CSV table of C-alpha atoms (C1' of nucleotides) in Angstrom, one decimal:
chain,number,residue,atom,x,y,z
A,307,MET,CA,16.2,-6.0,-27.0
A,308,HIS,CA,15.0,-2.6,-28.1
A,309,ARG,CA,15.9,0.5,-26.2
A,310,SER,CA,14.3,3.9,-26.3
A,311,LEU,CA,13.9,7.1,-24.2
A,312,LEU,CA,11.0,9.0,-23.0
A,313,THR,CA,10.9,12.4,-21.3
A,314,ILE,CA,8.1,13.3,-19.0
A,315,GLU,CA,7.5,17.0,-17.9
A,316,GLU,CA,7.0,17.5,-14.2
A,317,PRO,CA,4.0,19.5,-13.0
A,318,ARG,CA,4.4,22.4,-10.5
A,319,LEU,CA,5.0,21.5,-6.9
A,320,PHE,CA,6.1,18.0,-7.8
A,321,ASN,CA,9.1,16.2,-6.4
A,322,PHE,CA,10.0,12.8,-8.0
A,323,TRP,CA,11.7,11.3,-4.9
A,324,SER,CA,9.2,12.7,-2.4
A,325,THR,CA,6.5,10.9,-4.4
A,326,VAL,CA,8.4,7.7,-4.8
A,327,ASN,CA,9.2,7.6,-1.1
A,328,SER,CA,5.7,8.8,0.0
A,329,HIS,CA,5.0,5.3,1.5
A,330,GLY,CA,6.1,1.7,1.1
A,331,TRP,CA,5.0,0.9,-2.4
A,332,SER,CA,8.3,1.7,-4.0
A,333,ASP,CA,9.8,-1.0,-1.8
A,334,LEU,CA,7.5,-3.7,-3.2
A,335,ALA,CA,8.0,-5.7,-6.4
A,336,PRO,CA,7.8,-5.2,-9.3
A,337,PHE,CA,9.2,-1.8,-8.3
A,338,LEU,CA,12.9,-1.8,-7.6
A,339,ILE,CA,14.9,1.2,-6.4
A,340,ASP,CA,18.5,1.4,-7.5
A,341,LYS,CA,20.3,3.7,-5.0
A,342,ASP,CA,23.5,3.8,-6.9
A,343,ARG,CA,21.9,5.0,-10.1
A,344,GLN,CA,19.3,7.0,-8.3
A,345,SER,CA,16.5,5.4,-10.3
A,346,ILE,CA,13.5,3.2,-9.8
A,347,GLU,CA,12.6,0.4,-12.2
A,348,VAL,CA,9.4,-1.3,-12.9
A,349,THR,CA,8.1,-3.7,-15.6
A,350,LEU,CA,4.8,-2.8,-17.1
A,351,ARG,CA,2.4,-4.8,-19.2
A,352,LEU,CA,1.1,-2.8,-22.1
A,353,ALA,CA,-1.8,-3.4,-24.4
A,354,ARG,CA,-1.3,-6.3,-26.9
A,355,HIS,CA,0.6,-8.1,-24.1
A,356,ARG,CA,3.9,-6.2,-24.6
A,357,LEU,CA,6.2,-6.1,-21.6
A,358,VAL,CA,8.4,-3.1,-21.1
A,359,SER,CA,11.0,-2.4,-18.5
A,360,VAL,CA,11.0,1.2,-17.4
A,361,ARG,CA,13.8,2.8,-15.5
A,362,LEU,CA,12.9,6.2,-14.1
A,363,SER,CA,15.2,9.0,-12.9
A,364,ALA,CA,14.8,12.7,-12.4
A,365,PRO,CA,18.2,14.3,-13.2
A,366,SER,CA,16.6,17.7,-13.7
A,367,LYS,CA,13.0,19.0,-13.6
A,368,ARG,CA,12.1,16.3,-16.0
A,369,ILE,CA,11.6,12.6,-15.5
A,370,GLN,CA,13.7,10.5,-17.8
A,371,ALA,CA,12.4,7.0,-18.7
A,372,GLU,CA,14.7,4.4,-20.2
A,373,LEU,CA,12.6,1.8,-21.9
A,374,ARG,CA,13.6,-1.8,-22.8
A,375,SER,CA,11.3,-4.0,-24.7
A,376,SER,CA,11.2,-7.2,-26.7
A,377,ALA,CA,9.6,-5.5,-29.7
A,378,LEU,CA,10.1,-2.0,-31.1
A,379,LEU,CA,7.7,0.3,-29.3
A,380,THR,CA,5.2,2.3,-31.3
A,381,VAL,CA,4.4,5.9,-30.6
A,382,ALA,CA,1.1,4.6,-29.0
A,383,ASP,CA,3.1,2.2,-26.8
A,384,LYS,CA,5.3,5.1,-25.6
A,385,HIS,CA,2.2,7.2,-24.9
A,386,GLN,CA,0.8,4.4,-22.9
A,387,VAL,CA,4.0,4.1,-20.8
A,388,GLY,CA,3.9,7.9,-20.2
A,389,ARG,CA,0.2,7.7,-19.2
A,390,ILE,CA,0.9,4.9,-16.7
A,391,VAL,CA,3.9,6.6,-15.2
A,392,ARG,CA,2.1,10.0,-14.9
A,393,ASP,CA,-0.8,8.1,-13.3
A,394,PHE,CA,1.1,6.1,-10.6
A,395,LEU,CA,3.1,9.2,-9.8
A,396,ARG,CA,-0.1,11.2,-9.4
A,397,MET,CA,1.3,13.9,-11.8
A,398,ASP,CA,-2.1,15.0,-13.3
A,399,GLU,CA,-4.1,15.4,-10.1
A,400,ASP,CA,-5.1,18.9,-8.9
A,401,TYR,CA,-3.4,19.5,-5.5
A,402,ARG,CA,-3.9,23.3,-5.5
A,403,PRO,CA,-6.5,23.2,-2.7
A,404,PHE,CA,-4.2,21.0,-0.6
A,405,TYR,CA,-1.2,23.3,-1.0
A,406,ALA,CA,-3.4,26.4,-0.4
A,407,MET,CA,-4.3,24.9,3.0
A,408,VAL,CA,-0.7,23.9,3.6
A,409,ARG,CA,0.4,27.6,3.1
A,410,GLY,CA,-2.0,28.7,5.8
A,411,HIS,CA,-0.5,26.4,8.5
A,412,PRO,CA,3.1,27.1,9.5
A,413,SER,CA,3.7,23.6,10.9
A,414,TYR,CA,3.0,22.1,7.4
A,415,ARG,CA,4.9,24.6,5.2
A,416,TRP,CA,7.7,22.1,4.9
A,417,VAL,CA,5.4,20.1,2.7
A,418,ILE,CA,5.8,22.7,-0.1
A,419,GLY,CA,9.6,22.8,0.2
A,420,LYS,CA,9.8,19.0,-0.1
A,421,GLY,CA,7.1,18.7,-2.8
A,422,ALA,CA,5.3,16.1,-0.5
A,423,GLY,CA,1.7,15.1,-0.6
A,424,ARG,CA,1.4,12.9,-3.7
A,425,LEU,CA,1.1,9.3,-2.7
A,426,MET,CA,2.6,6.8,-5.2
A,427,ARG,CA,0.4,4.1,-6.3
A,428,ALA,CA,0.8,0.9,-8.5
A,429,ALA,CA,0.2,0.7,-12.2
A,430,SER,CA,-3.3,-0.6,-11.6
A,431,VAL,CA,-6.0,-0.5,-9.0
A,432,PHE,CA,-5.9,-4.3,-9.0
A,433,GLU,CA,-2.3,-4.3,-8.0
A,434,ASP,CA,-3.0,-1.6,-5.3
A,435,VAL,CA,-5.8,-3.7,-3.7
A,436,VAL,CA,-3.8,-7.0,-3.8
A,437,LYS,CA,-0.8,-5.3,-2.1
A,438,MET,CA,-2.9,-3.6,0.4
A,439,ILE,CA,-4.5,-6.9,1.5
A,440,CYS,CA,-0.9,-8.2,1.8
A,441,THR,CA,-0.1,-5.4,4.3
A,442,THR,CA,-2.8,-6.5,6.7
A,443,ASN,CA,-2.0,-8.2,10.0
A,444,CYS,CA,1.7,-8.8,9.3
A,445,ASN,CA,5.0,-7.1,9.4
A,446,TRP,CA,6.6,-5.4,6.4
A,447,SER,CA,9.0,-8.2,5.6
A,448,LEU,CA,6.1,-10.6,5.2
A,449,THR,CA,4.3,-8.1,2.9
A,450,LYS,CA,7.5,-7.9,0.8
A,451,SER,CA,7.8,-11.7,0.7
A,452,MET,CA,4.2,-12.1,-0.4
A,453,THR,CA,4.4,-9.5,-3.2
A,454,ASN,CA,7.8,-10.9,-4.3
A,455,ASN,CA,6.3,-14.4,-4.6
A,456,LEU,CA,3.3,-13.1,-6.5
A,457,VAL,CA,5.5,-11.3,-9.0
A,458,ASN,CA,8.1,-14.1,-9.3
A,459,LEU,CA,5.7,-17.0,-9.5
A,460,LEU,CA,2.7,-15.5,-11.3
A,461,GLY,CA,3.9,-12.4,-13.1
A,462,GLU,CA,4.6,-12.5,-16.9
A,463,GLU,CA,8.4,-12.7,-17.6
A,464,TRP,CA,10.7,-11.4,-20.3
A,465,LYS,CA,14.5,-11.6,-20.0
A,466,GLY,CA,14.3,-11.6,-16.2
A,467,PHE,CA,11.9,-8.7,-16.0
A,468,ARG,CA,8.6,-9.5,-14.4
A,469,ALA,CA,5.4,-7.6,-14.3
A,470,PHE,CA,2.8,-7.8,-11.5
A,471,PRO,CA,0.4,-10.7,-12.2
A,472,THR,CA,-2.8,-10.1,-14.1
A,473,PRO,CA,-6.2,-10.8,-12.4
A,474,GLU,CA,-6.5,-13.8,-14.7
A,475,ALA,CA,-3.2,-15.3,-13.5
A,476,LEU,CA,-4.1,-15.0,-9.9
A,477,ALA,CA,-7.7,-16.1,-10.5
A,478,GLY,CA,-6.4,-19.3,-12.1
A,479,VAL,CA,-4.4,-20.8,-9.3
A,480,SER,CA,-5.6,-22.8,-6.3
A,481,GLU,CA,-5.9,-21.7,-2.7
A,482,LYS,CA,-3.4,-24.5,-1.9
A,483,PHE,CA,-0.9,-22.8,-4.2
A,484,VAL,CA,-1.4,-19.4,-2.8
A,485,ARG,CA,-1.0,-20.7,0.7
A,486,ALA,CA,2.0,-22.8,0.1
A,487,GLU,CA,3.9,-20.8,-2.5
A,488,ILE,CA,2.8,-17.2,-2.1
A,489,ARG,CA,2.8,-17.7,1.7
A,490,ALA,CA,-0.3,-15.5,2.0
A,491,GLY,CA,-1.9,-17.7,4.7
A,492,TYR,CA,-5.5,-16.9,5.5
A,493,ARG,CA,-5.5,-14.0,3.0
A,494,SER,CA,-5.3,-16.6,0.1
A,495,PRO,CA,-9.0,-17.2,-0.5
A,496,PHE,CA,-9.6,-13.4,-0.3
A,497,LEU,CA,-6.9,-12.7,-2.9
A,498,ILE,CA,-8.3,-15.4,-5.3
A,499,GLU,CA,-11.9,-14.4,-4.9
A,500,PHE,CA,-10.9,-10.7,-5.6
A,501,ALA,CA,-8.9,-11.7,-8.7
A,502,GLN,CA,-11.8,-13.9,-9.9
A,503,ARG,CA,-14.3,-11.0,-9.5
A,504,VAL,CA,-12.0,-8.7,-11.5
A,505,ALA,CA,-11.1,-11.3,-14.2
A,506,SER,CA,-14.8,-12.1,-14.8
A,507,HIS,CA,-15.6,-8.4,-15.1
A,508,LYS,CA,-18.0,-8.6,-12.1
A,509,LEU,CA,-15.9,-5.9,-10.4
A,510,ASP,CA,-14.5,-3.0,-12.6
A,511,VAL,CA,-11.8,-1.7,-10.2
A,512,GLU,CA,-9.9,0.2,-12.8
A,513,SER,CA,-12.9,2.5,-13.4
A,514,TRP,CA,-12.4,3.7,-9.8
A,515,ARG,CA,-9.5,5.9,-11.0
A,516,LYS,CA,-11.6,7.3,-13.8
A,517,VAL,CA,-15.2,7.6,-12.8
A,518,PRO,CA,-15.9,10.2,-10.0
A,519,LEU,CA,-17.5,8.5,-7.0
A,520,THR,CA,-18.5,9.9,-3.7
A,521,SER,CA,-16.3,8.8,-0.8
A,522,GLU,CA,-19.2,6.8,0.6
A,523,GLU,CA,-19.8,4.9,-2.7
A,524,LEU,CA,-16.1,4.2,-3.1
A,525,SER,CA,-15.8,3.0,0.5
A,526,LYS,CA,-18.8,0.7,0.0
A,527,ASN,CA,-17.2,-0.8,-3.1
A,528,LEU,CA,-13.9,-1.3,-1.4
A,529,ARG,CA,-15.5,-2.9,1.7
A,530,SER,CA,-17.2,-5.4,-0.6
A,531,ILE,CA,-13.8,-7.0,-1.2
A,532,LYS,CA,-13.1,-9.7,1.4
A,533,GLY,CA,-9.9,-8.9,3.2
A,534,VAL,CA,-10.4,-5.1,2.8
A,535,GLY,CA,-11.4,-3.7,6.1
A,536,GLU,CA,-11.4,-0.2,7.5
A,537,TYR,CA,-7.6,0.2,7.4
A,538,ALA,CA,-7.1,-1.1,3.9
A,539,ALA,CA,-10.2,0.8,2.5
A,540,GLY,CA,-8.9,4.0,4.1
A,541,ASN,CA,-5.5,3.7,2.5
A,542,LEU,CA,-6.9,2.6,-0.8
A,543,MET,CA,-9.2,5.6,-0.9
A,544,ARG,CA,-6.3,8.0,-0.6
A,545,LEU,CA,-4.6,6.1,-3.5
A,546,LEU,CA,-7.9,6.8,-5.4
A,547,GLY,CA,-7.8,10.5,-4.7
A,548,HIS,CA,-10.2,10.6,-1.7
A,549,TYR,CA,-8.1,12.4,0.8
A,550,ASP,CA,-10.9,12.7,3.4
A,551,ALA,CA,-10.2,9.1,4.3
A,552,MET,CA,-8.4,8.3,7.5
A,553,ALA,CA,-6.6,4.9,7.9
A,554,PHE,CA,-5.3,3.6,11.2
A,555,ASP,CA,-2.8,0.9,11.8
A,556,SER,CA,-0.5,0.1,14.8
A,557,TRP,CA,2.4,2.1,13.2
A,558,VAL,CA,0.5,5.2,12.4
A,559,ARG,CA,-1.2,5.3,15.8
A,560,ALA,CA,2.1,4.9,17.6
A,561,GLU,CA,3.5,7.8,15.5
A,562,PHE,CA,0.6,10.0,16.4
A,563,TYR,CA,0.8,9.2,20.2
A,564,LYS,CA,4.5,10.0,20.1
A,565,LYS,CA,4.3,13.2,18.1
A,566,HIS,CA,1.2,14.8,19.6
A,567,LYS,CA,0.4,13.1,22.9
A,568,ASN,CA,3.8,12.4,24.6
A,569,GLY,CA,3.2,8.7,24.0
A,570,ARG,CA,-0.2,8.7,25.6
A,571,ARG,CA,-2.8,6.5,23.8
A,572,VAL,CA,-5.9,8.2,22.5
A,573,SER,CA,-8.9,6.9,20.4
A,574,ASP,CA,-9.0,7.0,16.6
A,575,LYS,CA,-11.9,9.5,17.0
A,576,THR,CA,-9.6,11.9,18.9
A,577,ILE,CA,-6.9,11.5,16.1
A,578,THR,CA,-9.6,12.2,13.5
A,579,LYS,CA,-10.7,15.3,15.4
A,580,HIS,CA,-7.1,16.6,15.4
A,581,TYR,CA,-7.2,16.9,11.6
A,582,ALA,CA,-10.9,17.8,11.3
A,583,GLU,CA,-10.2,21.4,10.1
A,584,PHE,CA,-8.6,20.0,6.9
A,585,ALA,CA,-12.0,18.6,6.0
A,586,GLU,CA,-11.8,16.7,2.6
A,587,TRP,CA,-8.0,16.8,2.8
A,588,LYS,CA,-7.7,15.5,6.4
A,589,GLY,CA,-6.5,12.0,5.5
A,590,LEU,CA,-3.6,13.5,3.5
A,591,PHE,CA,-2.7,16.0,6.2
A,592,PHE,CA,-2.6,13.1,8.7
A,593,TRP,CA,-0.3,11.0,6.5
A,594,VAL,CA,2.2,13.8,5.7
A,595,ASP,CA,2.2,14.8,9.4
A,596,MET,CA,3.0,11.2,10.4
A,597,THR,CA,5.8,10.9,7.8
A,598,GLU,CA,7.4,14.3,8.3
A,599,ASP,CA,10.5,12.7,9.8
A,600,TRP,CA,11.0,10.6,6.6
A,601,PHE,CA,11.4,13.8,4.6
A,602,LYS,CA,13.7,15.3,7.1
A,603,LYS,CA,15.9,12.3,7.7
A,604,LYS,CA,15.6,9.7,5.0
A,605,LEU,CA,15.2,11.6,1.8
A,606,PRO,CA,16.7,11.5,-0.8
A,607,PHE,CA,16.9,7.7,-0.4
B,237,DG,C1',16.5,-24.6,20.1
B,238,DC,C1',12.0,-23.7,21.7
B,239,DG,C1',7.9,-21.0,23.0
B,240,DT,C1',5.6,-16.7,22.9
B,241,DC,C1',4.4,-12.4,21.2
B,242,DC,C1',3.0,-9.3,17.7
B,243,DA,C1',3.0,-6.8,13.4
B,244,DG,C1',1.1,-1.0,8.7
B,245,DG,C1',-6.2,-6.3,10.5
B,246,DT,C1',-10.4,-8.7,9.0
B,247,DC,C1',-14.1,-11.9,9.3
B,248,DT,C1',-17.7,-14.3,11.6
B,249,DA,C1',-20.6,-15.4,15.2
B,250,DC,C1',-22.8,-13.9,18.9
B,251,DC,C1',-25.0,-10.6,22.1
C,551,DG,C1',-23.4,-1.6,16.7
C,552,DG,C1',-20.1,-3.6,19.6
C,553,DT,C1',-16.9,-7.3,20.8
C,554,DA,C1',-14.4,-11.8,21.4
C,555,DG,C1',-12.0,-15.3,19.1
C,556,DA,C1',-9.8,-17.3,15.1
C,557,DC,C1',-6.8,-16.8,11.5
C,558,DC,C1',-1.3,-17.4,8.4
C,559,DT,C1',3.4,-16.0,8.7
C,560,DG,C1',7.9,-14.9,10.2
C,561,DG,C1',11.0,-12.0,12.9
C,562,DA,C1',12.2,-10.5,17.6
C,563,DC,C1',12.8,-11.7,22.1
C,564,DG,C1',13.4,-14.2,26.4
C,565,DC,C1',14.8,-18.3,28.4
DNA sequence: GCGTCCAGGTCTACC
DNA sequence: GGTAGACCTGGACGC
């Protein structure tokens, strides 16, 4: 086993743990939080099929990455790890307009103090979409179970470390297997069809992080994936940098009713109107508003 | 132990 | 375009 270290400089207004805990992704395989060591671990699959285990911590204003790999990592390999980490922690995105708006609203100023606002994503768009489909119409424990099964049964393995399955791996199994072993139920044909479209290059989902699209175009692309409805598309859009997108589920609605309406139910249109002044950032304001308690009570860890 | 409900929804058929 | 009904799973709850 080869070990090496990598240091990643943090941008301004960035908080490692606020980003890691920005929503549930860090709780899903192949991510694994180690509370004792105050670190998060993930296994990544690099070019040339190299697997590398990455343990991330932020002891100072720098992120430290401990790498373990089967082969000695080249400079290019390490650069690739750095790029992937910076990408899933949203370190290179321009949040200045968002923080400028935050400064103008006293009830949101806590966001700056906590370094909140960056929503962690997975190492690939493919992984984000699969996981998002696995959050639909079920409780969180089932989402965890499905993603665990995907990683453990279909992810590439090296010395106990496992990466998220490739599109090819998921595309190559039967619906029967996904139903029986992954326990994905009716989502199974959706997951396989999506993986097949990606594996056959009919759908280039990874370009969605690179090529600028309008929110309308991106939404249309996402909704072309079976199993991705309004809720999943809205959440995925925010993971793709389109913060005008709203996304409603039973949890977030209940939080809004509790926080702003004394528990009284209102329509999604009314909720959207509540954040309308934030225009192209309204989806992100909505999310940080709904999760404010997490930062006050839960963090760090 | 068993039945029912529902959760970080979506699709399809029908109107 | 709006809506009812079906769809997997597993934990929580009431009995």
